[in-house]
Short mmCIF file of C-alpha atoms and ligand atoms in Angstrom, two decimals:
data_model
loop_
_atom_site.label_atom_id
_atom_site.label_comp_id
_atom_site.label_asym_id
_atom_site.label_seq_id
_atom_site.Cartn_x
_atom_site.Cartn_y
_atom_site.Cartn_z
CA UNK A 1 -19.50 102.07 -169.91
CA UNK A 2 -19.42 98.71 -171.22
CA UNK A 3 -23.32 97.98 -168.80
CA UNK A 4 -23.99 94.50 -169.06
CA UNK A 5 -27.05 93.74 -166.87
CA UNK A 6 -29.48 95.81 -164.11
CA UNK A 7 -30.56 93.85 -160.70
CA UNK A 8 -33.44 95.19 -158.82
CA UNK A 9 -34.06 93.91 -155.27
CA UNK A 10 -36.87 94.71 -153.42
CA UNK A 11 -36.00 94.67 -149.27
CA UNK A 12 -37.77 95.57 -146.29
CA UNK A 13 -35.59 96.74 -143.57
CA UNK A 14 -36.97 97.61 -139.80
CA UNK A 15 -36.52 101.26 -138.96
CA UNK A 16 -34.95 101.41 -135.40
CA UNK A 17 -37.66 104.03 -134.51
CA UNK A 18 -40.68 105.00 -135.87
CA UNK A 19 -41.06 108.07 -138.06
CA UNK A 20 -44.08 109.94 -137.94
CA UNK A 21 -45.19 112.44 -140.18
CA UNK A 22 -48.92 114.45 -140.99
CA UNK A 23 -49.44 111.80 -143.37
CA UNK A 24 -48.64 108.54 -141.25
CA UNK A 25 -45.98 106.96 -139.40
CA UNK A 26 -43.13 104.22 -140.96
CA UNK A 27 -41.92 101.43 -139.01
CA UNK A 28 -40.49 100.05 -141.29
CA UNK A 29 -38.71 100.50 -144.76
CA UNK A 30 -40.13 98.71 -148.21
CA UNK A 31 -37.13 99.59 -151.07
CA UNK A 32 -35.87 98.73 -154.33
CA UNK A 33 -32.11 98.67 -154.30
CA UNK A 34 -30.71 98.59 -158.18
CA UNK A 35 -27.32 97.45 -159.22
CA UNK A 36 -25.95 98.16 -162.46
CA UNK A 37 -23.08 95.77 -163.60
CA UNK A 38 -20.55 96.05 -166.29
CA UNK A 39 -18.43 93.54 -168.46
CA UNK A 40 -15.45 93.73 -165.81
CA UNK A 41 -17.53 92.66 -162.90
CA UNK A 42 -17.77 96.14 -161.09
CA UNK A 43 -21.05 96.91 -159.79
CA UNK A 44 -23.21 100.56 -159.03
CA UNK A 45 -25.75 100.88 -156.67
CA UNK A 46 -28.76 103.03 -156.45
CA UNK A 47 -31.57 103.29 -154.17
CA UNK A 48 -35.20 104.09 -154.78
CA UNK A 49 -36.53 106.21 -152.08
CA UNK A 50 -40.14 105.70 -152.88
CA UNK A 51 -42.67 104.85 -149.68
CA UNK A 52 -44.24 101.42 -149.27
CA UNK A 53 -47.19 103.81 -150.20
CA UNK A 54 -48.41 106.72 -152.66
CA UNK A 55 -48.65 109.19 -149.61
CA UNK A 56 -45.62 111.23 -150.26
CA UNK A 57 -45.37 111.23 -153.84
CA UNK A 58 -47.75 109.55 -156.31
CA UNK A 59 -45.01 107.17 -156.44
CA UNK A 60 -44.52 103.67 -154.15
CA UNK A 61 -42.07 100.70 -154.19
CA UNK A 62 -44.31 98.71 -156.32
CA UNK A 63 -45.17 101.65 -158.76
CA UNK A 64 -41.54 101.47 -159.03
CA UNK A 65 -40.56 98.00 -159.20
CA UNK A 66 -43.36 97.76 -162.56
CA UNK A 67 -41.96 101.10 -163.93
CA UNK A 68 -38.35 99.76 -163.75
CA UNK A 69 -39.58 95.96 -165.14
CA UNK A 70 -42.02 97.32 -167.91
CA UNK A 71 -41.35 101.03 -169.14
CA UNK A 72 -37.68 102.11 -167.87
CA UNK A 73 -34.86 99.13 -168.36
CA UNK A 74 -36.41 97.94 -171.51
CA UNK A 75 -35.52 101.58 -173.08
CA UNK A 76 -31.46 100.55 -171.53
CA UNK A 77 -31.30 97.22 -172.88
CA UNK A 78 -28.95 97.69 -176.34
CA UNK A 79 -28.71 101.52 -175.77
CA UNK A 80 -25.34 103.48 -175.90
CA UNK A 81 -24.53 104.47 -172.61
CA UNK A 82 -21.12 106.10 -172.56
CA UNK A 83 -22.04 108.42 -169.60
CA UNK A 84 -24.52 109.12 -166.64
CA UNK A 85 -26.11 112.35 -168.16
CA UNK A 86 -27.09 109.60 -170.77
CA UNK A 87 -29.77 107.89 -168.74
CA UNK A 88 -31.54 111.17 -167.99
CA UNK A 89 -31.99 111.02 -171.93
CA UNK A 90 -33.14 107.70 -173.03
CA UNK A 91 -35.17 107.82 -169.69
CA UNK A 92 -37.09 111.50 -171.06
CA UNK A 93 -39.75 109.95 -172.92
CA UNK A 94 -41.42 108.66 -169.50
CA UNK A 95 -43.61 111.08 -167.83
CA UNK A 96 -42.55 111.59 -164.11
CA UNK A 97 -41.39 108.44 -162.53
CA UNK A 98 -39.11 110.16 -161.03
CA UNK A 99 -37.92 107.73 -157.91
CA UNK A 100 -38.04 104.80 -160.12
CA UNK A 101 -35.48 106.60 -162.76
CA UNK A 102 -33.32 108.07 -160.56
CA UNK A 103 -33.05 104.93 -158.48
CA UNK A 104 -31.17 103.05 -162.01
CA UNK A 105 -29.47 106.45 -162.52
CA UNK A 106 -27.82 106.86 -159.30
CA UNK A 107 -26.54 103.15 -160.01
CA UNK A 108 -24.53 103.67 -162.82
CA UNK A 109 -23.34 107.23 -161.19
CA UNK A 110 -21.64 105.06 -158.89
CA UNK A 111 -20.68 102.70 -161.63
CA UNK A 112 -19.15 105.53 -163.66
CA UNK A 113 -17.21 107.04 -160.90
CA UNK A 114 -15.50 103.49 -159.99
CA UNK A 115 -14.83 102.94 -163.51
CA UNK A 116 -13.35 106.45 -163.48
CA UNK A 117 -11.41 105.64 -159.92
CA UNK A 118 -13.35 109.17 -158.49
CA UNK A 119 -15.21 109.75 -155.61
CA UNK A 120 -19.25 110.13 -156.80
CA UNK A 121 -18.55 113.26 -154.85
CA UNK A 122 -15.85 114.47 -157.35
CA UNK A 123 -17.51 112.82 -160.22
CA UNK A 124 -20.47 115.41 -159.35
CA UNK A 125 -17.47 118.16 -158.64
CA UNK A 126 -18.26 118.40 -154.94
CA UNK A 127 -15.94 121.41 -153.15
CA UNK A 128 -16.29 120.51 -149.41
CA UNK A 129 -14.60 117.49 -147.52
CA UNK A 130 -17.64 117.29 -144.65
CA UNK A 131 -20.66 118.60 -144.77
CA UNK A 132 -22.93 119.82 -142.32
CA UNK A 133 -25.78 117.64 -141.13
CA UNK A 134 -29.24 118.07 -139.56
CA UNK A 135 -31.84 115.83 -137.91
CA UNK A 136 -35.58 115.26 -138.56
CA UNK A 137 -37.46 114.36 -135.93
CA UNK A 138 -40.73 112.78 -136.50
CA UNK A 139 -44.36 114.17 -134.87
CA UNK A 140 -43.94 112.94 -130.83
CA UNK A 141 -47.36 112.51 -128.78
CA UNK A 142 -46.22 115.05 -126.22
CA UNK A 143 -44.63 118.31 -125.86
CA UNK A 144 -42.43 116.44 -123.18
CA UNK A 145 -41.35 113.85 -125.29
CA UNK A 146 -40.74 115.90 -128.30
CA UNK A 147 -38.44 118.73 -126.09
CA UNK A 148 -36.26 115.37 -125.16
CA UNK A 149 -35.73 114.60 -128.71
CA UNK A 150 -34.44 117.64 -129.54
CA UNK A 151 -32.31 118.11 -126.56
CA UNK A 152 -30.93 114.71 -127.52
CA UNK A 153 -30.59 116.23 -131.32
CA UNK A 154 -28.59 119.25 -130.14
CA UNK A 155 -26.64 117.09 -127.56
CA UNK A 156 -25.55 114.86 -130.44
CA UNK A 157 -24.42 118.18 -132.39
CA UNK A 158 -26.59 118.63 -135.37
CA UNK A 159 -26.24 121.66 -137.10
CA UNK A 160 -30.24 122.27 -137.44
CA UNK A 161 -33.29 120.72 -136.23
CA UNK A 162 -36.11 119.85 -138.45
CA UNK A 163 -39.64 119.30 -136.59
CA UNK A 164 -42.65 117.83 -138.32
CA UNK A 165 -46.18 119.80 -137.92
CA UNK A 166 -49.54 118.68 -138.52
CA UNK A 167 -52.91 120.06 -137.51
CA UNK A 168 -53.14 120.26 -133.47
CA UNK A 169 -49.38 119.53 -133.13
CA UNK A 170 -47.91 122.87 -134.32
CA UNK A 171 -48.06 126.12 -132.86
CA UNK A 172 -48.65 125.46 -128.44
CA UNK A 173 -46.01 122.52 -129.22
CA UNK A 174 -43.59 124.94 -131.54
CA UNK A 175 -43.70 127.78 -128.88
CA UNK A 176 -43.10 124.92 -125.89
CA UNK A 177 -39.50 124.21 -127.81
CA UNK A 178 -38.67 127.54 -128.99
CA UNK A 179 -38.52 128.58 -124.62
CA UNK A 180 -36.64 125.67 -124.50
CA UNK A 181 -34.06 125.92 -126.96
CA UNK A 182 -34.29 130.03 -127.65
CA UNK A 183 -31.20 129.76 -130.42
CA UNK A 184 -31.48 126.84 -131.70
CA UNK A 185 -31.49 126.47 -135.35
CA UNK A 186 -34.88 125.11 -135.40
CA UNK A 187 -37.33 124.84 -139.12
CA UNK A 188 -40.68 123.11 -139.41
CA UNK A 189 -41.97 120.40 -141.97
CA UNK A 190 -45.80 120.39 -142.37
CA UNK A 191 -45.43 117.96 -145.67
CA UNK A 192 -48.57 119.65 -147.14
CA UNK A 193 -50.94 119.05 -144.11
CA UNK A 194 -52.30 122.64 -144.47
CA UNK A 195 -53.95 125.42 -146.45
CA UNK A 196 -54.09 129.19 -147.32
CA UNK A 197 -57.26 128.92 -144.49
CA UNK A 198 -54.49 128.13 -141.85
CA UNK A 199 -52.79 131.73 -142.96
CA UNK A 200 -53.02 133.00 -139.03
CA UNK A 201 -51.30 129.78 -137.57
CA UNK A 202 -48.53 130.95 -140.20
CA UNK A 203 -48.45 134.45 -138.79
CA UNK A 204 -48.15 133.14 -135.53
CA UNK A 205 -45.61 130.79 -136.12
CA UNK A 206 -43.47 133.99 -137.82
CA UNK A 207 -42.81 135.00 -134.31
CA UNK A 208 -40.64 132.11 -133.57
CA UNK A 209 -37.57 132.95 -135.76
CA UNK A 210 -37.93 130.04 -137.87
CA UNK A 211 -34.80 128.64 -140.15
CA UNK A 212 -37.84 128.08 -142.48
CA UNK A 213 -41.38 126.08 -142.90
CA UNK A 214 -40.69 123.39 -145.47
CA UNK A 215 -43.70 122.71 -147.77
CA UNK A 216 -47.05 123.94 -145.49
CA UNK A 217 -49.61 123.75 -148.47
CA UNK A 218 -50.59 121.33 -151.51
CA UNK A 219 -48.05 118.66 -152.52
CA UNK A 220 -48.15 119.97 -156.07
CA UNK A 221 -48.65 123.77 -155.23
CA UNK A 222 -46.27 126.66 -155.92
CA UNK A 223 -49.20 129.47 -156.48
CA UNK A 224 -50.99 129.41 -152.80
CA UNK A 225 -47.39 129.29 -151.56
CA UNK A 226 -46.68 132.73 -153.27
CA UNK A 227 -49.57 134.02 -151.36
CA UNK A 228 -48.57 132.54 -148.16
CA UNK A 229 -44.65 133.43 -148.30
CA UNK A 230 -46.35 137.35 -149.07
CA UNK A 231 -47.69 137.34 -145.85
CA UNK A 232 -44.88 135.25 -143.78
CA UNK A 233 -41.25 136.69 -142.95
CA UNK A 234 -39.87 132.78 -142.64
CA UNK A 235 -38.74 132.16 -145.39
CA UNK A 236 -40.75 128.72 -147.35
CA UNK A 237 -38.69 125.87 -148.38
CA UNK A 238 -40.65 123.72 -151.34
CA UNK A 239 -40.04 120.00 -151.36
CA UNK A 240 -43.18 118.08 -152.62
CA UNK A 241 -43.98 120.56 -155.42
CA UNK A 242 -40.63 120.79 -156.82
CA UNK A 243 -39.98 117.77 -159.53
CA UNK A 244 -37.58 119.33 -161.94
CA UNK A 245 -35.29 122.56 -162.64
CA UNK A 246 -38.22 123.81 -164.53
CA UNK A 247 -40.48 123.89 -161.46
CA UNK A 248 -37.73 125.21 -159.41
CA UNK A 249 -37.72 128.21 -161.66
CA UNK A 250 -40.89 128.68 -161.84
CA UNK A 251 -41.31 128.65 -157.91
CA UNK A 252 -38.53 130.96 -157.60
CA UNK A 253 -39.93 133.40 -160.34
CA UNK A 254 -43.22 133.56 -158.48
CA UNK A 255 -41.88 133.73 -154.93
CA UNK A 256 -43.38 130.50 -153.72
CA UNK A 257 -40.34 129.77 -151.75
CA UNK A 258 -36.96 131.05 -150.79
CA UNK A 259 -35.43 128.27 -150.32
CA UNK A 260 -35.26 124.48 -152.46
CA UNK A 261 -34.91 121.49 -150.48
CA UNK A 262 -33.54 118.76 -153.30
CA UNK A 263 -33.96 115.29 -153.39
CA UNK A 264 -32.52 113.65 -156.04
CA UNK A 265 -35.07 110.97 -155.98
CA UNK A 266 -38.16 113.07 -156.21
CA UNK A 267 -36.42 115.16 -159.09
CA UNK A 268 -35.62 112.18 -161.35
CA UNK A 269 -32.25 111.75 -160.61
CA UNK A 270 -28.52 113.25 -159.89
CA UNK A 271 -28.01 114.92 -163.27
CA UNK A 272 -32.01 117.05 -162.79
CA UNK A 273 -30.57 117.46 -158.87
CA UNK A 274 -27.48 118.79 -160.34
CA UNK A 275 -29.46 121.83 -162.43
CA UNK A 276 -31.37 123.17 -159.82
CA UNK A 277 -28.23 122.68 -157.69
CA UNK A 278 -26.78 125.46 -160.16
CA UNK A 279 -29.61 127.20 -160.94
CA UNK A 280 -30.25 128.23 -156.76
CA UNK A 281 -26.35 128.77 -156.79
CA UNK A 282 -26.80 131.24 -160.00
CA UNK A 283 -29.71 132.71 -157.72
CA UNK A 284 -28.43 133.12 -154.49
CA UNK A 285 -31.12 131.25 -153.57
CA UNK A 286 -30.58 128.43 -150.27
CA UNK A 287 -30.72 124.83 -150.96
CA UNK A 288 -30.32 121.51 -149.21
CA UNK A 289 -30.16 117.96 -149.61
CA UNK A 290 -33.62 116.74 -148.02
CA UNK A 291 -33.74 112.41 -146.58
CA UNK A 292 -36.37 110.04 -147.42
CA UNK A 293 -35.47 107.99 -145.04
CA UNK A 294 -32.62 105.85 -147.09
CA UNK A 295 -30.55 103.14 -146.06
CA UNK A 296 -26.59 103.82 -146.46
CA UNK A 297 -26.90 103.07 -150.09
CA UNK A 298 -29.02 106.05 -150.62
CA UNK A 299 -27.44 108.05 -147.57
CA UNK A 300 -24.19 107.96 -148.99
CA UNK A 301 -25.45 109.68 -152.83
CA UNK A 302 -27.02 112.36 -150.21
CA UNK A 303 -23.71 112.63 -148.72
CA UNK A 304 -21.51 113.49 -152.06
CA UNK A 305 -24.15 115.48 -153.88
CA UNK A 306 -24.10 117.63 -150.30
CA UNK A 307 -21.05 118.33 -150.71
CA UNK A 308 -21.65 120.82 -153.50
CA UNK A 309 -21.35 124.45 -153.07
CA UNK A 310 -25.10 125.29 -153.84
CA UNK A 311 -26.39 122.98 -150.94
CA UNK A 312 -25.96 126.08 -148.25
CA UNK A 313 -27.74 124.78 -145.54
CA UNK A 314 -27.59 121.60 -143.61
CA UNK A 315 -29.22 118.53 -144.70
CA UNK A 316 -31.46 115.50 -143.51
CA UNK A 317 -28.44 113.30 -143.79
CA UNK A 318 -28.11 112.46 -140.19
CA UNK A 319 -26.43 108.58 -139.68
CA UNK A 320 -26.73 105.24 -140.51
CA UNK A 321 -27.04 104.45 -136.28
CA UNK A 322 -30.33 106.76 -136.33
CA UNK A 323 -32.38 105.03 -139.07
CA UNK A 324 -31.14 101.35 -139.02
CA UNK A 325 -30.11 98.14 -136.23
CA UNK A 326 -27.66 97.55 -138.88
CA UNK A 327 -26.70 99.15 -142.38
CA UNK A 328 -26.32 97.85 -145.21
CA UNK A 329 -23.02 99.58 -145.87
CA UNK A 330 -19.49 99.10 -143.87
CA UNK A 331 -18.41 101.30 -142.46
CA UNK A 332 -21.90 102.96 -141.65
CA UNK A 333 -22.55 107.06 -142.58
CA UNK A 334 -21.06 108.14 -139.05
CA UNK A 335 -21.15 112.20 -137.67
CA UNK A 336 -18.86 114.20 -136.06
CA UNK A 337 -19.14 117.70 -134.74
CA UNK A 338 -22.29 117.74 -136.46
CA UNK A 339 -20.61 116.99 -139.93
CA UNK A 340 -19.96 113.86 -142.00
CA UNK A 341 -16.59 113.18 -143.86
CA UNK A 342 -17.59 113.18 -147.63
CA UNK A 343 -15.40 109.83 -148.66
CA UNK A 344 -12.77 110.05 -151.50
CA UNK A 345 -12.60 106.74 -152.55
CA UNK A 346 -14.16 105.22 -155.33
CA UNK A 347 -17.76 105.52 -156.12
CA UNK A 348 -20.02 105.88 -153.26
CA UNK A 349 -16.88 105.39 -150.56
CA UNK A 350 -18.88 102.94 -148.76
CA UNK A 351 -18.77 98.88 -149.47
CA UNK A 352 -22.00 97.31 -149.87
CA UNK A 353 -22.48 94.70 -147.73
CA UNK A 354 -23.50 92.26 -150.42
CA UNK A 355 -24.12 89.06 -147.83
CA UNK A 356 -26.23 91.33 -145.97
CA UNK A 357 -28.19 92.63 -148.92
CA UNK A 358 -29.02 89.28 -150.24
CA UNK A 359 -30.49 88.06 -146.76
CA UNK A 360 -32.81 90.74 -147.25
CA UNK A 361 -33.69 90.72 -150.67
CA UNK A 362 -37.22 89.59 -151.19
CA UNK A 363 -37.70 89.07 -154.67
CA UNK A 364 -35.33 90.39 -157.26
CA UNK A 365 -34.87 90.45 -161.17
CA UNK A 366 -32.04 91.23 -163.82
CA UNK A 367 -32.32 92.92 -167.17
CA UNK A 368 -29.40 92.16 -169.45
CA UNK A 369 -28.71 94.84 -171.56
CA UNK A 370 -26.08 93.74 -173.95
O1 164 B 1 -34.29 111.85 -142.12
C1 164 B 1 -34.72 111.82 -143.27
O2 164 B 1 -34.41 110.96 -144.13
C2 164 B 1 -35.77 112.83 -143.66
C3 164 B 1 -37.09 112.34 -143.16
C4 164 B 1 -38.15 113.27 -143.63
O3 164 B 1 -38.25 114.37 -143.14
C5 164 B 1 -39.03 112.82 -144.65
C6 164 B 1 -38.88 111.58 -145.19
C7 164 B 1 -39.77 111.11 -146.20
C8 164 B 1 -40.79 111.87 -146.60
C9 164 B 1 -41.21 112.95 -145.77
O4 164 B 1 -42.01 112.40 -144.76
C10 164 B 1 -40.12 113.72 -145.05
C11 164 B 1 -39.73 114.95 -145.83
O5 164 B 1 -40.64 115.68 -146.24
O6 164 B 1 -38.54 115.23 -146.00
MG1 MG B 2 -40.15 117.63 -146.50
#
């Protein structure tokens, strides 16, 4: 692949709204952006999806920035690296990290693919041309105020709506939207906030025909989950507790969950995303490309590893217009019908708006590898 040098950026980019979630509320956006160059000028670009802090992951931006500077690009620099399934490998060695390797993975994805002259969705072998697209919508103070964001949400045409819980915001407020919106594809995100004690607010919230309740107990759980999904018709979707195809397995061999909600940054990467893509394919099992909030950069990799035939259901991949003033790709990640074109041209199919990214680069740093 002929690499020649790794840039990280670090950028801080106001979120047009806040997000709010059980454990706190974003305003704005603290990220690494990598680029990974080669000898003919052509450039990849990766995003590392990592929070400002250790609340959703034990990973944050600076966790990542010193994992990329001390432990990861040093093991690139003077490697071979003919391929993209070849950073997965010289990467293994680190324990977890996972946001911080798959941010200088997903770089030279994109690399590879425009040195190939393939979409990154065809250079993951992608099948669909748009794929479907839901919205998350962050905790809201009121009932009132939460019923108008979803009637906005279903106005606008998303496929699914995705509502965050948290202790005293879950079940009156849950039941207020379900008589509102009675067949609306409607699923719940509790990011961890509760416990097997909280089984009854479970039971009660089976009544509401639920797509699903993503992640309701411990961030690295998968056994209280088995009890919980025993007693539950909804079906559980695992996001924090899944980290690799291995724990995927395991979850699915236990009955944790029933349905995988994959991030390619909190698995380590597109080639890990990729195996438990196939192995809840193989399964039969429903997956789905979960958001951490990611500029276009980051948006766009959701967008063509979507597009594969074992991501079933829709995805937190809503547009560029609902997250930022401005993106920091042309055109921005735009929705119609509910659905987003998956691009065909090179790489990521979206330019990088390089002007743009520089203004907001805080501090950066470049690793020559050759
Ligand atoms: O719209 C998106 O990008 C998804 C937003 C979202 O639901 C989340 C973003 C980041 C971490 C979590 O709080 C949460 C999630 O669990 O998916
Ligand atoms: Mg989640």
């Amino acid at each position: 692949m002929n690499l020649t040098s790794i840039t990280v950026r670090r950028l801080t980019l106001e979120m047009r709204t806040p997000f709010t979630t059980s454990f706190g509320t974003q305003t704005h956006r603290d990220l690494l952006i990598v680029e990974a160059h080669d000898d003919a000028g052509t450039v990849g670009y990766g995003e590392c999806v990592a929070g400002a802090e250790p609340t959703y992951s034990e990973e944050a931006t600076s966790t990542c920035e010193v994992a990329l500077a001390e432990y990861i690009l040093p093991r690139l620099q003077n490697a071979d690296v003919n391929h993209p399934e070849d950073i997965s490998r010289l990467l293994a060695p680190i324990k977890r990290n996972n946001m911080a390797k798959a941010s200088i993975e997903g770089a030279v994805w994109d690399l590879w693919a425009k040195q190939q002259g393939i979409s990154l969705a065809e250079a993951l072998k992608g099948t669909k041309s748009r794929v479907d697209v839901g919205l998350s919508i962050g905790i809201k103070p009121t009932d009132a105020e939460l019923i108008e964001a979803v009637g906005d949400a279903v106005n606008a045409g998303y496929r699914r709506i995705k509502i965050k819980i948290a202790p005293g915001r879950d079940l009156d407020m849950m039941r207020a939207v379900r008589r509102e919106f009675p067949e609306t594809p409607i699923m719940v995100d509790a990011n961890s906030a509760y416990t097997l004690n909280d089984r009854d607010l479970f039971t009660a919230l089976d009544d509401l025909d639920l797509m699903m309740i993503e992640q309701p107990l411990g961030h690295d759980d998968i056994v209280d989950h088995r009890h919980l999904q025993a007693a539950i018709r909804t079906p559980i979707c695992l996001d924090e507790s899944i980290h690799s195809v291995d724990d995927a397995r395991k979850a699915l061999e236990l009955g944790s969950g029933k349905i995988i909600n994959i991030k390619i940054g909190r698995v380590g990467g597109i080639a890990e995303a990729l195996k438990i893509e196939k192995l809840c394919r193989n399964a039969g099992v429903d997956a789905w490309c979960g958001g951490m909030l990611e500029t276009g950069i980051g948006r766009a990799h959701n967008v063509a590893i979507a597009s594969l035939a074992g991501f079933t259901l829709p995805g937190d991949t809503a547009p560029s217009a609902r997250y930022w003033h401005e993106d920091i790709i042309s055109p921005e990640v735009t929705m119609n019908d509910g659905q987003i074109e998956v691009p065909t041209t090179p790489g990521l199919g979206y330019e990088v708006k390089t002007s743009m990214l520089e203004e907001l680069t805080t501090r950066k740093f470049t690793v020559e590898l050759s």
